[in-house]
mmCIF file of C-alpha atoms and ligand atoms in Angstrom:
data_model
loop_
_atom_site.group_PDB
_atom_site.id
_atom_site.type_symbol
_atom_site.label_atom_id
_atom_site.label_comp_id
_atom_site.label_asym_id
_atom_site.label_seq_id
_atom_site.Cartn_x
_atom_site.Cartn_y
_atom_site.Cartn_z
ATOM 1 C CA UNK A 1 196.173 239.884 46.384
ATOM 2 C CA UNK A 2 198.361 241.509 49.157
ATOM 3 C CA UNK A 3 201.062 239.123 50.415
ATOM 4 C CA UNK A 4 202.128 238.029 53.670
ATOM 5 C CA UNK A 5 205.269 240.765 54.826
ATOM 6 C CA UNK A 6 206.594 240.731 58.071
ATOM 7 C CA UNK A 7 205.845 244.615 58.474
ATOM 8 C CA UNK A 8 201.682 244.127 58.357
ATOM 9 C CA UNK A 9 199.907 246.778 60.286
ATOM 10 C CA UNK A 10 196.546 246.206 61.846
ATOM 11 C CA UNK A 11 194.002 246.834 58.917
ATOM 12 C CA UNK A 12 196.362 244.219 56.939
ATOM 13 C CA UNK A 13 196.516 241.948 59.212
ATOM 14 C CA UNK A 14 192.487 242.059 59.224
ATOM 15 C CA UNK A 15 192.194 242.177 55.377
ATOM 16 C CA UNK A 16 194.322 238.860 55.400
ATOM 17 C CA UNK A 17 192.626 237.311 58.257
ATOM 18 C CA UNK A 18 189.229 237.819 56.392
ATOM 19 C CA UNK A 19 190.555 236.336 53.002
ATOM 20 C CA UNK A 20 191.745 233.030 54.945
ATOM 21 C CA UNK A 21 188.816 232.986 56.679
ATOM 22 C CA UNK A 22 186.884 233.180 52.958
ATOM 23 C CA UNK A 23 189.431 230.559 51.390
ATOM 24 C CA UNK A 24 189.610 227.907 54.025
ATOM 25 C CA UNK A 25 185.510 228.345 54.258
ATOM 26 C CA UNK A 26 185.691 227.027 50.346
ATOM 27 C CA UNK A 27 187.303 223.590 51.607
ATOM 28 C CA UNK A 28 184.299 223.689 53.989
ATOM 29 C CA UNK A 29 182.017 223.978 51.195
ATOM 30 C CA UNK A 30 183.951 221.327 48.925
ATOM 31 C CA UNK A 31 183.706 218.635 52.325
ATOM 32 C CA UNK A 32 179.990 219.187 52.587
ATOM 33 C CA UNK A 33 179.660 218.439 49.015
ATOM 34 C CA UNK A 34 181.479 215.513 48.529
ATOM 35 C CA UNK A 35 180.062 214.108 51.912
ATOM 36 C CA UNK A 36 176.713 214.527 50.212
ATOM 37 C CA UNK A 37 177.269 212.879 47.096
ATOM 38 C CA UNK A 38 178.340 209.915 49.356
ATOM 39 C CA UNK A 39 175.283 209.723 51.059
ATOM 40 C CA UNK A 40 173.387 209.723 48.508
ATOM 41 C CA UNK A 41 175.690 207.027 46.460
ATOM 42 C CA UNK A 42 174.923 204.920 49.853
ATOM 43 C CA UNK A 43 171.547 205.525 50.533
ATOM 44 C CA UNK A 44 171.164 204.784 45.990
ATOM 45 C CA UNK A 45 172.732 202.042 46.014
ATOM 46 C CA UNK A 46 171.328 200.590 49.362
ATOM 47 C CA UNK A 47 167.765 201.093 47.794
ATOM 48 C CA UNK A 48 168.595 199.159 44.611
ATOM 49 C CA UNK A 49 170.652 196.272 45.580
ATOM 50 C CA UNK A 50 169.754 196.357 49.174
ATOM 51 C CA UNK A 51 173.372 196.775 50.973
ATOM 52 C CA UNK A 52 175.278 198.993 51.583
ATOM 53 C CA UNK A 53 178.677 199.386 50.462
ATOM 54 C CA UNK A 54 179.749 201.998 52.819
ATOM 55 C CA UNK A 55 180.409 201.747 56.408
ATOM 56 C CA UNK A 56 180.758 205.243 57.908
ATOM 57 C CA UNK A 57 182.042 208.562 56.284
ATOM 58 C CA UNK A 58 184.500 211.076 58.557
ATOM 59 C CA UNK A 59 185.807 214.383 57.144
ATOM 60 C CA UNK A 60 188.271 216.622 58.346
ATOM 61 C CA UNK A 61 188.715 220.256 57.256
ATOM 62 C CA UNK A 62 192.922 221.209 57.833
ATOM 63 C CA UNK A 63 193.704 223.426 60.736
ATOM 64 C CA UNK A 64 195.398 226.770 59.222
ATOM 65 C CA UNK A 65 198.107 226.219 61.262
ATOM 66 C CA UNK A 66 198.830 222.861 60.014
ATOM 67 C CA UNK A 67 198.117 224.410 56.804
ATOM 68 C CA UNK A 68 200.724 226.944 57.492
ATOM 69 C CA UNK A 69 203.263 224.078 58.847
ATOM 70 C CA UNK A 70 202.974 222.220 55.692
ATOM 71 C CA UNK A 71 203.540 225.287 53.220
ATOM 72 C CA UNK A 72 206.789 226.031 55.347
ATOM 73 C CA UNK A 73 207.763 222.638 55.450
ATOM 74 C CA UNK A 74 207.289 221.780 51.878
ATOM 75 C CA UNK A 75 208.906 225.233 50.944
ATOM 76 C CA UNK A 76 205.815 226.613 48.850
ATOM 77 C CA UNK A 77 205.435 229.936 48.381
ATOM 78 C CA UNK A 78 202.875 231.907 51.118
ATOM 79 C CA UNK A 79 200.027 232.785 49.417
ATOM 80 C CA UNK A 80 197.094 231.554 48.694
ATOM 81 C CA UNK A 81 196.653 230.804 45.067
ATOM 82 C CA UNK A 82 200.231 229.121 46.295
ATOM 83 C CA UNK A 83 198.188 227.248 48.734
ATOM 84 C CA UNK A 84 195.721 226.230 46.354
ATOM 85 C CA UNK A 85 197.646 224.949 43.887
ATOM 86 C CA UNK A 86 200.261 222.842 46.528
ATOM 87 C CA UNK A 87 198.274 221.730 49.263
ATOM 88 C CA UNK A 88 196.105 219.261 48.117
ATOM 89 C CA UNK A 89 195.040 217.720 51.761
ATOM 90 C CA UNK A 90 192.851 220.243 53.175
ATOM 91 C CA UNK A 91 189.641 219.112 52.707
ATOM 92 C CA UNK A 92 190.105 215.650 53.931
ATOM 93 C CA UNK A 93 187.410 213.109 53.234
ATOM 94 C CA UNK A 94 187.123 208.950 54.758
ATOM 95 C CA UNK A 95 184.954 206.190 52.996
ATOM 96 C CA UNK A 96 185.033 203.044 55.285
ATOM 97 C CA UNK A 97 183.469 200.383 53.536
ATOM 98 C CA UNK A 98 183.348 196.755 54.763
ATOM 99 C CA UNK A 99 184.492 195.243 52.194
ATOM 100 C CA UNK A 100 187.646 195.371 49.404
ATOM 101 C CA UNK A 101 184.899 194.992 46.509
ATOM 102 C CA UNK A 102 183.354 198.027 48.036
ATOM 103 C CA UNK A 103 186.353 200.342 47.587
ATOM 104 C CA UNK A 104 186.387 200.107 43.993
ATOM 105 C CA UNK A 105 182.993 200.194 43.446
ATOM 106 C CA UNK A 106 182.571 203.333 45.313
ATOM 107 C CA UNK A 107 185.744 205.311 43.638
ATOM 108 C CA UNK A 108 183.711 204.435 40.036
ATOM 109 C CA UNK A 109 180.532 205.856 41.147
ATOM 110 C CA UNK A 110 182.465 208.722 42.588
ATOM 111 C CA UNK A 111 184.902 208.936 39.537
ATOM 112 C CA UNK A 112 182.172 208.897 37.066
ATOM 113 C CA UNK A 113 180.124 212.293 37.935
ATOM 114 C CA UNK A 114 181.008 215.421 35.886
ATOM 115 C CA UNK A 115 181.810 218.083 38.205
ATOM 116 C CA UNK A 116 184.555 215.738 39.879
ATOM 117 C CA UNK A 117 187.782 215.900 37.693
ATOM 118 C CA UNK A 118 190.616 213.283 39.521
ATOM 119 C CA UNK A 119 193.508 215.088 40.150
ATOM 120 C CA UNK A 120 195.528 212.298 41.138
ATOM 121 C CA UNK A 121 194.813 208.781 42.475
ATOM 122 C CA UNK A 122 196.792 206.539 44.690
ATOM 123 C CA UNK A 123 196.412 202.948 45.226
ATOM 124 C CA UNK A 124 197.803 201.420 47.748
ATOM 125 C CA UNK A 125 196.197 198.095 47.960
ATOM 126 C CA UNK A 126 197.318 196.995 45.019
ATOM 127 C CA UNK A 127 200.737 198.117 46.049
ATOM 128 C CA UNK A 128 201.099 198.464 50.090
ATOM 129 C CA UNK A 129 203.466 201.122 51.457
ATOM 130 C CA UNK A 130 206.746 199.343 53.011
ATOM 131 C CA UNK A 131 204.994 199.690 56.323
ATOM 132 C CA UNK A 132 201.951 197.751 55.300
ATOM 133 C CA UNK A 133 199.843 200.890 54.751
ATOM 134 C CA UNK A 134 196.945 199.994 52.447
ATOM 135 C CA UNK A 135 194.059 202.324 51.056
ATOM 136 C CA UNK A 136 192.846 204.088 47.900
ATOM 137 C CA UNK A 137 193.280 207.706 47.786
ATOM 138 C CA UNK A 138 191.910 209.987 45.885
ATOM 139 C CA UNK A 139 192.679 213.758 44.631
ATOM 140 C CA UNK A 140 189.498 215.310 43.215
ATOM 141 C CA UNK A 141 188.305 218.666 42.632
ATOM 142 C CA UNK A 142 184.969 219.661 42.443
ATOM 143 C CA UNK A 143 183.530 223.275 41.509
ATOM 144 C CA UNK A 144 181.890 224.961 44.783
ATOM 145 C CA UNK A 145 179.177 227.769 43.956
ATOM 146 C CA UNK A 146 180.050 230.632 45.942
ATOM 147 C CA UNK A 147 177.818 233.743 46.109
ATOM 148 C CA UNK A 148 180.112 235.800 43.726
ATOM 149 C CA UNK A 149 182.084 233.160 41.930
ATOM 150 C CA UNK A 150 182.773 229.431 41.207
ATOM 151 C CA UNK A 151 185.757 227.968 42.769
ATOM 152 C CA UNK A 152 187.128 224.566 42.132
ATOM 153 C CA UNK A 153 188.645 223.078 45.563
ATOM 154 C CA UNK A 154 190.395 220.198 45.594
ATOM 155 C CA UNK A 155 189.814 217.139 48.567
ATOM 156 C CA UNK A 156 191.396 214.368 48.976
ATOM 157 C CA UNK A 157 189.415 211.373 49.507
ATOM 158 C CA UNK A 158 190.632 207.886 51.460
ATOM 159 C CA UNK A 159 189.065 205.015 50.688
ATOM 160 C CA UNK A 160 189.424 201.389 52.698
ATOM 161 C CA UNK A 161 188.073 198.921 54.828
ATOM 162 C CA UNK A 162 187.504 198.714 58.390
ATOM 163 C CA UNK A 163 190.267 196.492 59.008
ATOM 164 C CA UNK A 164 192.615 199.083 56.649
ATOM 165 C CA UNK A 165 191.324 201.663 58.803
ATOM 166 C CA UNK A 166 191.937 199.884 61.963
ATOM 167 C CA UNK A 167 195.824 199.043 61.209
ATOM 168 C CA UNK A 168 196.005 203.105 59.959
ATOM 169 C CA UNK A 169 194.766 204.288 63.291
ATOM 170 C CA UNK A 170 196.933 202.436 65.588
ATOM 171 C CA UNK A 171 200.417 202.889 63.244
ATOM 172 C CA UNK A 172 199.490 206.873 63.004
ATOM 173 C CA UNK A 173 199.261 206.955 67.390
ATOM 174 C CA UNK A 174 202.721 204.813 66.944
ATOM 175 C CA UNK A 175 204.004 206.701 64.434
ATOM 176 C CA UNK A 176 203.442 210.003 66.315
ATOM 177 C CA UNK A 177 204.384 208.273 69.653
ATOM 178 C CA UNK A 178 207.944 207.744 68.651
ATOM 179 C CA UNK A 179 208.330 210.629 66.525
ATOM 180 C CA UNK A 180 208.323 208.942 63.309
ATOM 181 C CA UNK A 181 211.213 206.419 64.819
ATOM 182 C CA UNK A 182 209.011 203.491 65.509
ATOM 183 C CA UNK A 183 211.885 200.846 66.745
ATOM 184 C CA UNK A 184 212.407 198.116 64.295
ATOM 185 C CA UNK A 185 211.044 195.731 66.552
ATOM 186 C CA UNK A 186 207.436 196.831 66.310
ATOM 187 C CA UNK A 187 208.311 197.991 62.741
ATOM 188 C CA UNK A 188 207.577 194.259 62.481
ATOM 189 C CA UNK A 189 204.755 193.870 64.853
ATOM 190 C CA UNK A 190 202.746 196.508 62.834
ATOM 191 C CA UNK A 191 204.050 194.318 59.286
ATOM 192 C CA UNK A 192 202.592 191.483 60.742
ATOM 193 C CA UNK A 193 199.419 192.763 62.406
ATOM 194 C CA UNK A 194 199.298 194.514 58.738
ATOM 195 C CA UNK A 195 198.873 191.051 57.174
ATOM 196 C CA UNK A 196 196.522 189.645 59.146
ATOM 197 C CA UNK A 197 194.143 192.707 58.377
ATOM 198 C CA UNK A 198 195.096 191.539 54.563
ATOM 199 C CA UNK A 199 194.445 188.268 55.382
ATOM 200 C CA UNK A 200 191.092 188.997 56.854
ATOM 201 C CA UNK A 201 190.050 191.448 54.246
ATOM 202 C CA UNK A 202 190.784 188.620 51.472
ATOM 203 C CA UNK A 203 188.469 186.094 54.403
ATOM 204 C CA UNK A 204 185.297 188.344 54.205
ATOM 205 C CA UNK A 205 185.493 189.458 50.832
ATOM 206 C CA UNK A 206 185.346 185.829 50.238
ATOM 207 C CA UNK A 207 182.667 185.114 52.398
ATOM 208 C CA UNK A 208 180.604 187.764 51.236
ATOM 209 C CA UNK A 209 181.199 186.784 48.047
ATOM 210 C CA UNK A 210 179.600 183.064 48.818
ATOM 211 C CA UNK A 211 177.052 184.713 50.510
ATOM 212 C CA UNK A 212 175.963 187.208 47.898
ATOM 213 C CA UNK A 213 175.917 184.306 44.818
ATOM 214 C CA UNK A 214 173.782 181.777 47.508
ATOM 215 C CA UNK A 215 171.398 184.542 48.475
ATOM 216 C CA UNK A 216 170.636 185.109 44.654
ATOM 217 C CA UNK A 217 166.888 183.506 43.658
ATOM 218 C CA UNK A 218 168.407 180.388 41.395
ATOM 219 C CA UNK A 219 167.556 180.004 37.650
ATOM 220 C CA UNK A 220 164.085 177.816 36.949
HETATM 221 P P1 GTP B 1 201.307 214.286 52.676
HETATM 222 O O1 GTP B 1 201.902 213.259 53.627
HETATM 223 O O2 GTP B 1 200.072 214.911 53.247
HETATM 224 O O3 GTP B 1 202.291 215.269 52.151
HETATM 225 O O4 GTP B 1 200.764 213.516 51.424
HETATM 226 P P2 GTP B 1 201.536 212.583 50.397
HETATM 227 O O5 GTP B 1 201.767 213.362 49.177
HETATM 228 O O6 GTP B 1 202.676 211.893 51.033
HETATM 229 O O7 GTP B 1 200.356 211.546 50.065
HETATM 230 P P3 GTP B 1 200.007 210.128 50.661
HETATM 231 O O8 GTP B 1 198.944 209.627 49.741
HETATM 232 O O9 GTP B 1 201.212 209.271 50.868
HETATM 233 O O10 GTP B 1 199.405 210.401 52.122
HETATM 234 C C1 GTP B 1 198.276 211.165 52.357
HETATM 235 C C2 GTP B 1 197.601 210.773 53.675
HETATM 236 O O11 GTP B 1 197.403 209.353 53.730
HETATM 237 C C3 GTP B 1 198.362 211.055 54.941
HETATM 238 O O12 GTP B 1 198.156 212.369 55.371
HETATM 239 C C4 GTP B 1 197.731 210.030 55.914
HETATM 240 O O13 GTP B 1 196.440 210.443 56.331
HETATM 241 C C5 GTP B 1 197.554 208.837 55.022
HETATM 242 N N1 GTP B 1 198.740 207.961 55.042
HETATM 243 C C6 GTP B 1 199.673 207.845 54.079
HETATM 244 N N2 GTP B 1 200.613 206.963 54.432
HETATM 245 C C7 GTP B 1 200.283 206.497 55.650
HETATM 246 C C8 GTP B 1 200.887 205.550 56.544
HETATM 247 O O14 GTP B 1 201.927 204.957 56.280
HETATM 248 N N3 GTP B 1 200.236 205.338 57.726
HETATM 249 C C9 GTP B 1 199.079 205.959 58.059
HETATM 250 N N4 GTP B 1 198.521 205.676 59.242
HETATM 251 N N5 GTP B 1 198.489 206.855 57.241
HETATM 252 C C10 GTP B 1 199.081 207.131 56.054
HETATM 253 MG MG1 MG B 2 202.900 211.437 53.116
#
């Protein structure tokens, strides 16, 4: 594989542009896949226990120039089995399940198929980030069957409730608003509003839980 030199002529340049193209079409691949084995965990599980565990499902494929940001930034080397091996976030996929029970549930069921090897798993439920960050993430890879070869892409998969996902959203707009500087002052805010999503998490879970064991036919 040619590498990146500052001195590329044209045809280069278009060989290079056509293996990104290839490469970042793989992630594409990997997303559709996992997004499918979702649906059908949901629509499964849904038909045999009838709920579902699983709120909505977003993906996001990486742009190549945030790709490219994060290979200079992190100092990798610039090419792509470099790329492969390093940047782990480019196939981005979100499980938003309505309850904490759900979470785990869903990471077994995902876990637990063969062609998904876990690369690395994060929990940060059971241990919050300082900021009050909470979700289960997941590194996977899974093997993508391309029309000459078999690749295995790696995607990284968040997992968390609705009110997890509520409290990311609005910390990632003030996070980016003040440039990763958030002022200490709403530092606290957000560790506060952070609990209350905790504390309402632990509220439905315990709910549902009521309601689930009540709903169940009782023993004759
Ligand atoms: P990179 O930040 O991508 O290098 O990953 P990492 O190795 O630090 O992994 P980590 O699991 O900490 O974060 C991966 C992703 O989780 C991020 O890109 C965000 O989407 C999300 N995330 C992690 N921490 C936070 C946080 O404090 N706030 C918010 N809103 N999102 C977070
Ligand atoms: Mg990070």
């Amino acid at each position: 594989m040619r590498s990146w030199q500052p001195s590329l002529d044209i045809e280069d340049f278009r060989a290079l542009r056509e293996q990104f193209t290839d490469f970042m079409l793989g992630y594409k691949f990997a997303i559709d896949e996992i997004t499918t084995k979702i649906n059908i965990l949901r629509e499964d599980f849904n038909n045999a226990h009838e709920y579902n565990p699983i709120e909505h499902i977003n993906s996001r494929l990486k742009a190549p120039e945030s790709v490219l940001e994060k290979v200079r930034r992190k100092n990798y080397a610039m090419n792509l089995a470099s790329i492969r091996e390093n940047v782990l976030d480019i196939a981005g996929v979100r499980v938003i399940c309505s309850f904490i029970s759900d979470i785990n549930k869903i990471r077994d069921m995902l876990v637990g198929q063969e062609d998904i090897t876990v690369l690395d798993e994060r929990d940060y439920i059971s241990r919050r980030k300082p900021n009050g960050y909470r979700s289960l993430h997941l590194i996977v890879s899974i093997p993508v069957f391309r029309s000459d070869r078999v690749d295995r892409i790696p995607v990284e998969i968040q997992i968390r409730t609705i009110a997890m996902d509520f409290w990311a959203s609005l910390e990632h707009k003030i996070y980016y608003k003040y440039r990763g500087e958030v002022p200490p002052n709403l530092q606290g805010e957000l560790a506060e509003a952070a609990e209350a999503a905790a504390a309402l998490d632990e509220k439905m879970e315990s709910l549902h839980r009521l309601v689930d064991h009540n709903s169940r036919p009782r023993p004759t």
